[in-house]
Coordinates of C-alpha atoms in Angstrom, one line a residue:
Chain A
M22 CA -2.8 -7.8 -23.6
N23 CA -2.2 -11.6 -23.0
T24 CA 0.8 -11.0 -20.8
L25 CA -1.5 -9.2 -18.2
P26 CA -2.2 -12.2 -15.9
Y27 CA 1.7 -13.0 -15.8
F28 CA 2.1 -9.8 -13.4
V29 CA 0.1 -11.8 -10.9
L30 CA 0.9 -15.3 -11.7
I31 CA 4.6 -15.1 -11.9
P32 CA 5.1 -13.8 -8.5
L33 CA 2.5 -15.8 -7.0
A34 CA 4.0 -18.9 -8.3
G35 CA 7.3 -17.6 -7.3
A36 CA 6.4 -17.3 -3.7
F37 CA 5.4 -21.0 -3.6
L38 CA 8.3 -22.1 -5.7
V39 CA 10.8 -20.4 -3.0
V40 CA 9.2 -22.5 -0.3
F41 CA 9.0 -25.5 -2.2
L42 CA 12.7 -25.2 -3.5
N43 CA 13.8 -24.7 0.0
V44 CA 12.1 -27.7 1.3
L45 CA 13.7 -29.8 -1.3
T46 CA 17.2 -28.7 -0.6
R47 CA 16.5 -28.9 3.2
N48 CA 17.3 -25.1 3.6
K49 CA 21.0 -25.6 3.1
V50 CA 21.1 -23.4 -0.2
R51 CA 20.1 -19.9 0.8
V52 CA 21.3 -18.7 -2.7
I53 CA 18.4 -20.1 -4.3
S54 CA 15.4 -18.2 -2.9
E55 CA 17.8 -15.1 -3.3
I56 CA 18.5 -15.6 -7.0
L57 CA 15.0 -16.9 -7.6
A58 CA 13.4 -13.6 -6.0
N59 CA 15.7 -11.2 -7.7
V60 CA 15.4 -12.7 -11.5
I61 CA 11.4 -12.7 -10.8
T62 CA 11.4 -8.8 -9.8
L63 CA 13.8 -8.1 -12.6
A64 CA 11.5 -10.0 -15.1
L65 CA 8.6 -8.2 -13.9
F66 CA 10.2 -4.7 -14.3
I67 CA 11.4 -5.4 -17.9
M68 CA 7.9 -6.5 -18.7
T69 CA 6.6 -3.2 -17.4
I70 CA 8.9 -1.5 -19.5
F71 CA 7.4 -3.4 -22.5
M72 CA 3.9 -2.7 -21.5
F73 CA 4.4 0.9 -21.2
N74 CA 1.8 3.2 -22.9
K75 CA -0.2 0.5 -23.7
S76 CA -3.9 0.0 -22.5
G77 CA -6.2 -2.8 -22.9
M78 CA -8.2 -5.6 -21.0
Y79 CA -7.8 -9.3 -20.5
V80 CA -10.6 -11.6 -20.0
I81 CA -9.9 -14.5 -17.8
G82 CA -11.5 -17.8 -18.9
K83 CA -13.3 -16.1 -21.9
W84 CA -16.2 -14.9 -19.6
V85 CA -16.9 -11.7 -20.9
P86 CA -17.9 -8.6 -18.6
P87 CA -19.8 -8.1 -16.5
L88 CA -20.0 -11.7 -15.8
G89 CA -16.5 -12.8 -15.8
I90 CA -13.1 -11.7 -14.0
N91 CA -11.2 -9.0 -16.2
L92 CA -7.7 -7.3 -15.9
V93 CA -7.7 -3.8 -17.1
L94 CA -4.3 -1.8 -18.0
D95 CA -4.6 1.9 -18.6
G96 CA -2.2 4.9 -18.3
L97 CA -2.7 5.0 -14.7
S98 CA -2.2 1.5 -13.7
G99 CA 0.7 1.4 -16.2
L100 CA 2.7 4.2 -14.6
M101 CA 2.4 2.8 -10.9
L102 CA 2.8 -0.9 -12.4
S103 CA 6.4 0.3 -13.6
I104 CA 7.1 1.9 -10.0
V105 CA 6.1 -0.8 -8.1
N106 CA 8.1 -3.3 -10.0
L107 CA 11.1 -1.0 -10.2
I108 CA 11.3 -0.4 -6.3
A109 CA 10.5 -4.1 -5.7
F110 CA 13.6 -5.0 -8.0
T111 CA 15.8 -2.8 -5.9
A112 CA 14.6 -3.9 -2.8
T113 CA 15.3 -7.5 -3.5
L114 CA 18.5 -6.5 -4.6
F115 CA 19.0 -4.9 -1.3
S116 CA 17.7 -7.9 0.7
I117 CA 20.5 -10.1 -0.7
N118 CA 22.9 -8.7 1.8
Y119 CA 20.8 -7.2 4.3
M120 CA 18.5 -10.3 5.1
R121 CA 21.7 -12.4 6.0
R122 CA 21.1 -11.3 9.7
Y123 CA 17.9 -12.9 9.8
T124 CA 16.9 -16.5 9.6
A125 CA 14.2 -18.0 7.4
N126 CA 15.2 -16.3 4.3
N127 CA 12.7 -18.4 2.2
Y128 CA 9.9 -17.3 4.1
Y129 CA 10.9 -13.7 3.8
Y130 CA 11.2 -14.0 0.1
A131 CA 8.0 -15.8 -0.4
L132 CA 6.1 -13.3 1.6
F133 CA 7.8 -10.3 -0.4
L134 CA 6.6 -11.9 -3.6
L135 CA 3.2 -12.5 -2.3
M136 CA 2.8 -8.9 -1.3
L137 CA 4.1 -8.1 -4.8
A138 CA 1.5 -10.4 -6.7
G139 CA -1.3 -8.6 -4.4
M140 CA -0.2 -5.0 -5.4
N141 CA 0.2 -6.1 -9.2
G142 CA -3.4 -7.5 -8.8
V143 CA -4.7 -4.4 -7.1
L144 CA -3.4 -2.2 -10.0
L145 CA -4.7 -4.6 -12.6
S146 CA -8.0 -5.6 -11.1
G147 CA -11.1 -4.7 -13.0
D148 CA -13.8 -5.8 -10.4
F149 CA -14.3 -5.0 -6.9
F150 CA -14.2 -8.3 -5.3
N151 CA -10.7 -8.9 -6.7
L152 CA -9.6 -5.6 -5.8
F153 CA -10.7 -6.6 -2.1
V154 CA -8.9 -10.1 -2.6
F155 CA -5.7 -8.6 -3.8
I156 CA -5.5 -5.7 -1.2
E157 CA -5.8 -8.6 1.5
I158 CA -3.2 -10.6 -0.2
A159 CA -0.7 -7.8 -0.2
S160 CA -1.9 -6.6 3.3
I161 CA -1.6 -9.9 5.2
A162 CA 1.9 -10.5 3.5
S163 CA 2.9 -7.0 4.8
Y164 CA 1.5 -7.7 8.3
A165 CA 3.5 -10.9 8.6
L166 CA 6.8 -8.9 7.1
V167 CA 6.4 -6.0 9.5
G168 CA 6.4 -8.5 12.3
F169 CA 9.3 -10.6 10.6
G170 CA 12.0 -9.8 13.5
T171 CA 9.6 -11.1 16.1
E172 CA 11.0 -8.9 18.6
A173 CA 8.8 -6.9 21.1
D174 CA 8.6 -4.0 19.1
E175 CA 8.2 -5.6 15.9
L176 CA 5.3 -7.7 17.3
E177 CA 3.5 -4.9 18.8
A178 CA 3.7 -2.7 15.7
S179 CA 2.6 -5.6 13.5
F180 CA -0.5 -6.3 15.8
K181 CA -1.4 -2.8 15.5
Y182 CA -1.1 -2.7 11.8
M183 CA -3.1 -5.7 11.7
V184 CA -5.9 -4.5 13.6
M185 CA -6.1 -1.1 11.8
G186 CA -5.5 -2.7 8.4
G187 CA -8.0 -5.3 9.4
I188 CA -10.8 -2.7 10.2
A189 CA -10.4 -1.1 6.7
S190 CA -10.5 -4.3 4.9
T191 CA -13.9 -5.1 6.5
F192 CA -15.1 -1.6 5.7
I193 CA -14.0 -2.3 2.1
L194 CA -15.9 -5.4 1.9
L195 CA -18.9 -3.7 3.7
A196 CA -19.0 -1.1 0.9
I197 CA -18.5 -3.9 -1.6
A198 CA -21.6 -5.6 -0.5
L199 CA -23.5 -2.5 -0.4
L200 CA -22.6 -1.7 -4.0
Y201 CA -23.3 -5.2 -5.0
S202 CA -26.9 -4.9 -3.3
Q203 CA -27.8 -1.8 -5.4
F204 CA -26.4 -2.7 -8.7
G205 CA -26.0 -6.3 -8.8
V206 CA -22.7 -6.5 -10.7
L207 CA -19.2 -6.2 -9.3
N208 CA -17.4 -5.1 -12.6
M209 CA -15.9 -1.5 -11.7
A210 CA -16.7 -0.1 -15.4
Y211 CA -20.3 -1.4 -15.2
I212 CA -20.9 0.2 -11.8
S213 CA -19.3 3.4 -12.8
E214 CA -21.9 3.4 -15.7
A215 CA -24.7 2.5 -13.5
I216 CA -23.7 5.1 -10.9
A217 CA -23.6 7.7 -13.6
N218 CA -27.0 6.9 -14.7
S219 CA -28.7 6.6 -11.0
E220 CA -29.3 9.1 -8.2
F221 CA -26.7 9.7 -5.8
N222 CA -28.6 8.5 -2.9
I223 CA -27.8 8.2 0.8
L224 CA -26.6 4.7 0.5
L225 CA -24.1 5.7 -2.2
K226 CA -22.9 8.4 -0.2
F227 CA -22.4 6.1 2.8
T228 CA -20.6 3.6 0.3
L229 CA -18.2 6.2 -0.8
F230 CA -17.6 7.4 3.0
L231 CA -16.8 3.8 3.8
F232 CA -14.5 3.7 0.9
I233 CA -12.7 6.8 1.5
A234 CA -12.4 6.0 5.2
A235 CA -10.7 2.6 4.4
F236 CA -8.5 3.7 1.8
S237 CA -7.5 6.7 4.2
V238 CA -6.2 4.1 6.7
K239 CA -4.5 2.1 4.1
A240 CA -2.8 5.6 2.7
A241 CA -2.1 6.7 6.4
I242 CA -3.7 10.0 5.8
I243 CA -4.0 11.9 9.2
P244 CA -5.9 11.1 11.3
F245 CA -5.9 7.6 10.1
H246 CA -2.1 7.4 10.5
A247 CA -1.5 5.8 13.7
W248 CA -0.1 2.5 12.6
L249 CA 2.4 3.9 10.1
P250 CA 5.1 5.5 12.3
D251 CA 5.0 2.1 14.2
A252 CA 4.9 -0.4 11.3
H253 CA 7.5 1.2 9.0
P254 CA 10.4 1.4 11.1
A255 CA 9.7 -2.1 13.0
A256 CA 9.8 -4.0 9.4
P257 CA 13.2 -4.8 7.9
A258 CA 14.9 -2.0 5.9
P259 CA 14.0 -3.3 2.5
I260 CA 10.2 -4.0 3.5
S261 CA 10.2 -0.3 5.0
A262 CA 11.4 0.9 1.7
M263 CA 8.6 -1.2 -0.2
L264 CA 6.0 -0.3 2.4
S265 CA 6.6 3.7 2.3
G266 CA 7.9 3.7 -1.2
V267 CA 5.0 1.8 -3.1
V268 CA 2.5 -0.2 -0.8
I269 CA 0.8 2.9 0.6
K270 CA 0.4 4.2 -2.8
T271 CA -0.9 1.2 -4.3
L272 CA -3.4 0.1 -1.5
G273 CA -4.3 3.6 -0.5
L274 CA -3.8 6.3 -2.8
Y275 CA -4.2 4.4 -6.1
A276 CA -7.4 2.6 -5.0
M277 CA -8.7 5.7 -3.7
I278 CA -8.2 7.7 -7.0
R279 CA -9.7 4.9 -8.9
V280 CA -12.8 4.6 -6.7
M281 CA -13.4 8.3 -6.2
Y282 CA -12.7 9.7 -9.7
N283 CA -13.3 6.6 -12.0
I284 CA -16.1 4.7 -10.5
F285 CA -17.9 7.3 -8.3
G286 CA -17.1 10.5 -10.7
F287 CA -16.7 12.3 -7.3
N288 CA -13.9 14.8 -6.9
G289 CA -14.6 15.6 -3.5
G290 CA -14.5 19.3 -3.6
N291 CA -11.7 20.5 -1.6
M292 CA -11.9 17.7 0.9
L293 CA -9.0 15.8 -0.1
A294 CA -6.8 19.1 -0.4
Y295 CA -7.7 19.9 3.4
M296 CA -6.8 16.3 4.4
G297 CA -3.4 16.6 2.6
L298 CA -2.9 20.1 4.1
I299 CA -3.5 18.7 7.8
S300 CA -1.0 15.5 7.0
I301 CA 1.5 17.8 5.6
M302 CA 1.8 20.0 8.7
V303 CA 1.3 17.4 11.5
G304 CA 3.6 14.8 9.7
G305 CA 6.1 17.4 9.3
L306 CA 5.9 18.7 12.7
L307 CA 5.8 15.2 14.5
A308 CA 8.9 14.2 12.1
L309 CA 10.9 17.2 13.3
G310 CA 10.8 15.8 16.9
Q311 CA 12.2 12.2 16.2
M312 CA 15.5 11.0 17.2
D313 CA 14.9 7.7 15.4
M314 CA 16.0 7.7 12.1
K315 CA 13.5 5.4 10.6
R316 CA 10.7 6.9 12.7
L317 CA 11.7 10.3 11.1
L318 CA 11.3 8.6 7.6
A319 CA 7.9 7.4 8.4
Y320 CA 6.5 10.4 9.7
S321 CA 8.1 12.2 6.7
S322 CA 6.4 9.6 4.4
I323 CA 2.9 10.9 6.0
S324 CA 4.0 14.5 5.3
Q325 CA 4.8 13.7 1.8
I326 CA 1.7 11.6 1.1
G327 CA -0.1 14.8 1.9
Y328 CA 1.3 16.6 -1.1
I329 CA 0.1 14.0 -3.4
I330 CA -3.4 14.1 -1.8
L331 CA -3.2 18.1 -2.2
G332 CA -2.4 18.2 -5.7
I333 CA -5.0 15.3 -6.6
G334 CA -7.6 17.0 -4.5
L335 CA -7.1 20.1 -6.4
G336 CA -8.6 18.4 -9.5
T337 CA -7.1 20.6 -12.0
K338 CA -4.8 18.8 -14.8
L339 CA -1.7 20.6 -13.5
G340 CA -2.6 19.4 -10.1
I341 CA -3.0 15.9 -11.0
L342 CA 0.1 15.8 -13.1
A343 CA 2.2 17.3 -10.2
A344 CA 0.8 15.1 -7.8
L345 CA 1.4 11.9 -9.9
F346 CA 4.9 13.2 -10.6
H347 CA 5.4 13.6 -6.8
L348 CA 4.1 10.1 -6.3
V349 CA 6.8 8.6 -8.9
N350 CA 9.5 10.8 -7.2
H351 CA 8.6 9.9 -3.6
S352 CA 8.8 6.5 -4.4
V353 CA 12.2 6.7 -5.5
F354 CA 13.7 8.9 -2.8
K355 CA 11.9 7.4 0.1
S356 CA 12.8 4.0 -0.7
L357 CA 16.2 5.2 -1.0
L358 CA 16.3 6.8 2.4
F359 CA 14.9 3.7 3.9
M360 CA 17.6 1.7 2.4
N361 CA 20.2 4.2 3.7
S362 CA 18.9 3.7 7.3
G363 CA 19.0 0.1 6.8
S364 CA 22.6 0.4 5.6
V365 CA 23.5 2.5 8.7
Y366 CA 21.7 -0.2 10.9
H367 CA 23.4 -2.9 9.1
R368 CA 26.8 -1.7 10.1
L369 CA 26.2 0.1 13.4
G370 CA 23.1 -1.9 14.7
T371 CA 21.5 1.3 15.8
R372 CA 18.7 3.6 14.4
N373 CA 19.3 6.4 17.0
L374 CA 20.6 9.3 15.6
D375 CA 22.3 10.4 18.9
E376 CA 24.6 7.5 18.5
M377 CA 25.7 8.4 14.9
G378 CA 27.9 11.1 13.7
G379 CA 30.5 11.6 10.8
L380 CA 29.5 8.4 9.0
N381 CA 30.3 10.3 5.7
K382 CA 34.1 9.5 6.4
V383 CA 33.4 5.7 6.8
M384 CA 30.4 5.1 4.5
P385 CA 31.0 7.4 1.5
I386 CA 28.3 5.9 -0.8
T387 CA 25.5 5.7 1.8
G388 CA 26.4 9.2 3.1
G389 CA 26.5 10.5 -0.6
T390 CA 23.3 8.8 -1.6
S391 CA 21.6 9.9 1.5
L392 CA 22.5 13.4 0.6
I393 CA 20.9 13.2 -2.6
A394 CA 17.9 11.7 -1.4
S395 CA 17.5 14.3 1.1
L396 CA 18.1 17.2 -1.1
S397 CA 15.5 15.7 -3.4
I398 CA 12.8 15.1 -0.9
S399 CA 13.3 18.6 0.5
G400 CA 13.0 20.3 -2.8
M401 CA 16.3 21.4 -3.8
P402 CA 17.1 21.8 -7.7
P403 CA 18.2 20.1 -9.7
F404 CA 16.6 16.9 -8.1
N405 CA 13.3 15.7 -8.8
G406 CA 11.5 16.8 -5.7
F407 CA 12.2 20.3 -6.5
F408 CA 10.1 20.1 -9.7
S409 CA 7.2 18.3 -8.4
K410 CA 6.8 20.3 -5.4
L411 CA 7.1 23.6 -7.5
L412 CA 4.3 22.0 -9.8
I413 CA 2.0 21.5 -6.8
I414 CA 2.7 24.9 -5.5
I415 CA 2.0 26.3 -8.9
A416 CA -1.0 24.3 -9.2
C417 CA -2.5 25.6 -6.0
I418 CA -1.9 29.2 -7.2
Q419 CA -3.4 28.8 -10.4
S420 CA -6.5 27.1 -9.2
G421 CA -7.0 30.3 -6.9
H422 CA -6.0 28.7 -3.5
T423 CA -3.0 31.0 -2.5
I424 CA -3.4 29.8 1.3
F425 CA -2.8 26.3 0.0
A426 CA 0.3 27.2 -1.8
F427 CA 1.6 29.1 1.4
W428 CA 1.0 26.1 3.5
A429 CA 2.8 23.7 1.0
I430 CA 5.7 26.1 1.1
A431 CA 5.8 26.0 4.8
G432 CA 5.6 22.3 4.8
S433 CA 8.6 22.2 2.4
I434 CA 10.6 24.3 4.9
F435 CA 9.9 21.9 7.7
T436 CA 10.8 19.2 5.5
L437 CA 14.2 20.9 4.8
A438 CA 14.7 21.2 8.5
Y439 CA 14.3 17.6 9.6
Y440 CA 16.3 16.2 6.8
M441 CA 19.0 18.7 7.5
K442 CA 18.9 17.6 11.2
M443 CA 19.2 14.0 9.9
Q444 CA 22.0 14.6 7.9
R445 CA 23.6 16.8 10.6
Y446 CA 23.5 14.1 13.3
A447 CA 24.3 11.0 11.1
F448 CA 26.5 11.9 8.3
F449 CA 28.4 15.1 9.3
G450 CA 30.0 16.0 12.3
S451 CA 32.9 14.1 14.1
L452 CA 33.2 10.2 13.8
K453 CA 33.0 8.4 17.2
E454 CA 36.1 6.6 18.3
S455 CA 34.1 3.2 18.3
Y456 CA 33.2 3.7 14.8
K457 CA 36.6 4.0 13.1
S458 CA 36.7 0.6 11.7
I459 CA 33.2 0.6 10.1
K460 CA 33.2 -0.5 6.5
E461 CA 31.0 0.6 3.5
S462 CA 27.7 -1.4 3.0
P463 CA 28.0 -4.6 1.1
F464 CA 28.1 -4.7 -2.8
F465 CA 24.6 -5.4 -3.5
M466 CA 23.2 -2.8 -0.8
S467 CA 25.5 -0.1 -2.5
V468 CA 24.2 -1.1 -6.0
S469 CA 20.7 -0.7 -5.1
M470 CA 21.3 2.5 -3.4
I471 CA 23.2 3.9 -6.5
I472 CA 20.7 2.9 -8.9
L473 CA 17.9 4.8 -6.9
A474 CA 20.1 7.8 -6.2
I475 CA 20.6 7.9 -10.2
L476 CA 16.9 7.7 -10.6
C477 CA 16.4 10.8 -8.3
L478 CA 18.2 12.7 -10.9
A479 CA 16.8 10.9 -14.0
T480 CA 13.2 11.3 -13.1
S481 CA 13.7 15.2 -13.2
F482 CA 13.7 14.5 -17.0
L483 CA 10.0 13.3 -16.8
L484 CA 9.1 17.0 -17.2
I485 CA 10.4 17.2 -20.6
P486 CA 7.3 17.7 -22.8
Q487 CA 7.9 14.3 -24.8
L488 CA 8.5 12.3 -21.8
R489 CA 5.8 14.0 -20.0
D490 CA 3.2 13.2 -22.8
A491 CA 4.4 9.5 -22.8
V492 CA 4.6 8.7 -19.1
L493 CA 2.3 11.3 -17.0
T494 CA -0.2 12.7 -19.3
P495 CA -2.1 9.2 -20.1
A496 CA -2.5 8.8 -16.4
V497 CA -3.8 12.2 -15.7
E498 CA -6.2 11.7 -18.7
V499 CA -7.7 8.5 -16.9
I500 CA -8.2 10.4 -13.6
L501 CA -9.8 13.4 -15.4
N502 CA -12.1 11.5 -17.8
A503 CA -13.9 8.6 -16.2
D504 CA -15.0 7.7 -20.0
T505 CA -11.5 6.4 -20.8
Y506 CA -11.7 3.9 -18.3
K507 CA -15.2 2.6 -19.2
A508 CA -14.5 2.4 -22.7
L509 CA -11.8 -0.1 -22.1
V510 CA -14.1 -2.5 -20.8
I511 CA -17.7 -1.8 -22.2
K512 CA -17.4 -2.4 -25.7
Chain B
M4 CA -35.1 -6.0 10.1
I5 CA -32.4 -8.7 9.8
Y6 CA -30.1 -6.0 8.1
I7 CA -30.5 -4.1 11.3
L8 CA -29.5 -7.2 13.3
C9 CA -26.6 -7.3 11.0
L10 CA -25.5 -3.8 11.6
I11 CA -25.9 -4.4 15.4
L12 CA -23.6 -7.2 15.2
F13 CA -21.0 -5.2 13.2
F14 CA -20.9 -2.4 15.9
I15 CA -20.6 -5.1 18.6
G16 CA -17.4 -6.1 17.0
L17 CA -16.2 -2.5 16.5
Y18 CA -16.7 -1.9 20.1
G19 CA -14.9 -4.9 21.0
I20 CA -12.0 -3.8 18.9
F21 CA -11.8 -0.4 20.4
C22 CA -12.9 -0.8 24.0
K23 CA -11.5 -3.8 25.1
K24 CA -8.0 -3.9 26.7
N25 CA -7.2 -7.7 26.2
L26 CA -5.4 -8.7 23.0
I27 CA -7.6 -11.9 22.6
K28 CA -10.9 -10.0 23.3
I29 CA -9.8 -7.6 20.3
V30 CA -9.3 -10.4 18.1
L31 CA -12.7 -11.9 19.1
G32 CA -14.4 -8.5 18.3
F33 CA -12.5 -8.6 14.7
I34 CA -14.0 -11.9 14.2
I35 CA -17.6 -10.8 15.2
M36 CA -17.1 -7.7 12.8
E37 CA -16.1 -10.0 9.8
N38 CA -18.9 -12.4 10.4
A39 CA -21.4 -9.4 10.5
V40 CA -20.3 -8.4 6.9
N41 CA -20.2 -12.1 5.8
L42 CA -23.9 -12.4 7.0
F43 CA -24.7 -9.3 5.3
L44 CA -23.4 -10.5 2.1
I45 CA -25.0 -13.7 2.3
L46 CA -28.3 -12.0 2.9
L47 CA -28.0 -10.1 -0.3
G48 CA -28.7 -13.5 -2.2
Y49 CA -31.4 -14.7 0.1
K50 CA -34.9 -15.6 -1.1
N51 CA -37.8 -16.8 0.9
N52 CA -38.2 -20.5 0.0
G53 CA -35.3 -20.3 -2.7
I54 CA -34.1 -23.1 -4.2
A55 CA -30.2 -24.0 -4.8
P56 CA -29.0 -22.3 -7.8
I57 CA -28.6 -25.4 -9.9
M58 CA -30.5 -25.5 -13.3
T59 CA -31.9 -29.1 -14.1
K60 CA -33.5 -30.0 -17.6
S61 CA -36.8 -29.7 -16.4
M62 CA -36.9 -26.2 -15.3
R63 CA -37.7 -23.2 -17.5
L64 CA -35.3 -20.3 -17.5
D65 CA -37.4 -17.6 -16.1
E66 CA -38.9 -19.9 -13.4
F67 CA -35.3 -20.8 -12.4
L68 CA -34.2 -17.1 -12.2
A69 CA -37.6 -16.3 -10.2
S70 CA -37.0 -19.1 -7.6
S71 CA -33.3 -19.7 -7.1
V72 CA -31.1 -17.9 -4.9
D73 CA -28.3 -15.6 -6.2
P74 CA -25.2 -17.7 -6.2
L75 CA -22.5 -15.0 -6.5
P76 CA -22.6 -13.6 -2.8
Q77 CA -22.0 -17.4 -1.5
A78 CA -19.0 -17.6 -3.7
L79 CA -17.8 -14.4 -2.4
V80 CA -18.5 -15.3 1.3
L81 CA -16.5 -18.5 0.8
T82 CA -13.4 -16.3 -0.2
S83 CA -14.0 -13.8 2.5
I84 CA -14.2 -16.7 5.0
V85 CA -11.0 -18.1 3.8
I86 CA -9.3 -14.4 4.0
G87 CA -10.7 -13.9 7.4
L88 CA -9.2 -17.1 8.6
A89 CA -5.9 -16.1 7.5
V90 CA -6.0 -12.7 9.2
T91 CA -7.1 -14.4 12.4
A92 CA -4.6 -17.0 12.4
L93 CA -2.2 -14.4 12.0
M94 CA -3.6 -12.3 14.6
V95 CA -3.7 -15.1 17.1
A96 CA 0.0 -16.0 16.4
V97 CA 1.2 -12.8 16.8
A98 CA -0.7 -12.2 20.2
I99 CA 0.9 -15.6 21.3
R100 CA 4.3 -14.2 20.5
I101 CA 3.5 -10.9 22.1
Y102 CA 2.4 -12.8 25.5
E103 CA 5.9 -14.6 25.2
R104 CA 7.7 -11.4 25.1
F105 CA 5.6 -9.0 27.4
G106 CA 4.1 -11.8 29.8
T107 CA 0.5 -10.0 29.3
F108 CA -2.4 -9.5 27.0
D109 CA -3.3 -6.2 28.4
I110 CA -2.7 -3.5 25.9
T111 CA -1.9 -0.9 28.4
E112 CA 1.0 -2.7 29.5
I113 CA 2.3 -3.3 25.8
K114 CA 3.2 0.2 24.9
R115 CA 6.9 0.3 23.8
L116 CA 6.4 2.3 20.7
K117 CA 5.4 6.0 21.0
G118 CA 6.1 9.6 19.9

């Protein structure tokens, strides 16, 4: 378990190194920051593969818990860690060509690596205060990245995101202070032990409420979603892919699941499932009316997060398995779709669906990969989205909520409708005369899109029993059984 | 009693964020809210007539534990003040850039994004 701190240390050191090297070379050599960022993200992804299916704890500075700081790796964080670093690698690969349009590339890569360090820290952190600190590192980096273009739209979106995210962070800090006032420790496993042994009084309920509200803002669950449709389209495309693909899941969903299921041992009845259903329907309906490609994708994120919440809220083994499977799948295809929109924007300079049309003829790779992603997200076999949505619907019926299943199917039809709309407007139909000379997206952008498109198919195989037991089941065990997490820390 | 004052301060900040129309006032509301939480944290470790949590050779352990203030919240508050500073600096920087683009701090006039 000695490698655990490096998941935070390497990107953190990389962030400062990128800026430092650029100062040394007087900003002349752009390639340095690009190569450094790509090497770091690739190395982290390879490290996650070696860490797969392991669990354990690392104690920083030999201060044993509950006194010191500890990092914990278990099934759930291992799964999230590999997804986060995979998407981060494809996003940096995509950035090589895409970020040429912006100046100050070194700051972009520095912020990107800071965001990655924050997310890895959130996934590994074993005590509440470090959870808060890492959430803040990731959030502050993402606020800055959303406003990276410094145009009017970007700044407005960034400010909105900052205010809502800031309120959520303050709520988290307040909740942590309340927990500390009651138990006098900050270590998650020890607090979990203490909560299990104490009465669930009004103060604890209020604390839990603060946590759920704050993490719902970070995960953009309706009615806390107002920042997402502005912030995600405004960011540069690879950042949109990161934000929609992994940031809302790490800072929002992962933290919420950890706190609710593992720390408080509270499954919320059907509350999460209802929140999920509302998100599915409202997000889907709002996405239907959008003519801005990235805005459509952003609303679609809200809707798909609803599916994950619905599956987790059911609380059954199959429901949670399906939800985690959908989480993995959604990271893959939503990142791919945002990269497609970025590739279109790179060549056409517009995100308006009205101005596109027939792009399949000139951009076959972008068109083909986006078709694969659209089919996956709307649940067409044999792509991954079909299996995860099917499992969520089966889990709904199995737990006796036929109405939930009905709404989930209706939401799925909406998903199909707005993705067909996007395909129809952007990639099929007749090509405009002025776009005849458009070329395919540059090499690295195409490579990262192709990698993700292959993964859209490959993640379907996660359902094969052997792979499922290796990848998804350990994470489900962690959520369902809080003692597995406690046993890792309390010896 | 003092905790209630903390809560009032927190809600003043929340009021500033939600009800004020000027960007700078929103930032100020945010700072007030953050400081309310910091104050609450520091109060958790407070003791009447407490001593600084530094143990000297002449003290006995139980005496020290009974009279010293809790040092952990102080460490937490220091960290959270630094984080708050970063967020505030970023907010003010973005607010200044917004003023350059829109020529106003009024959020009712800054609404290009909707739908």
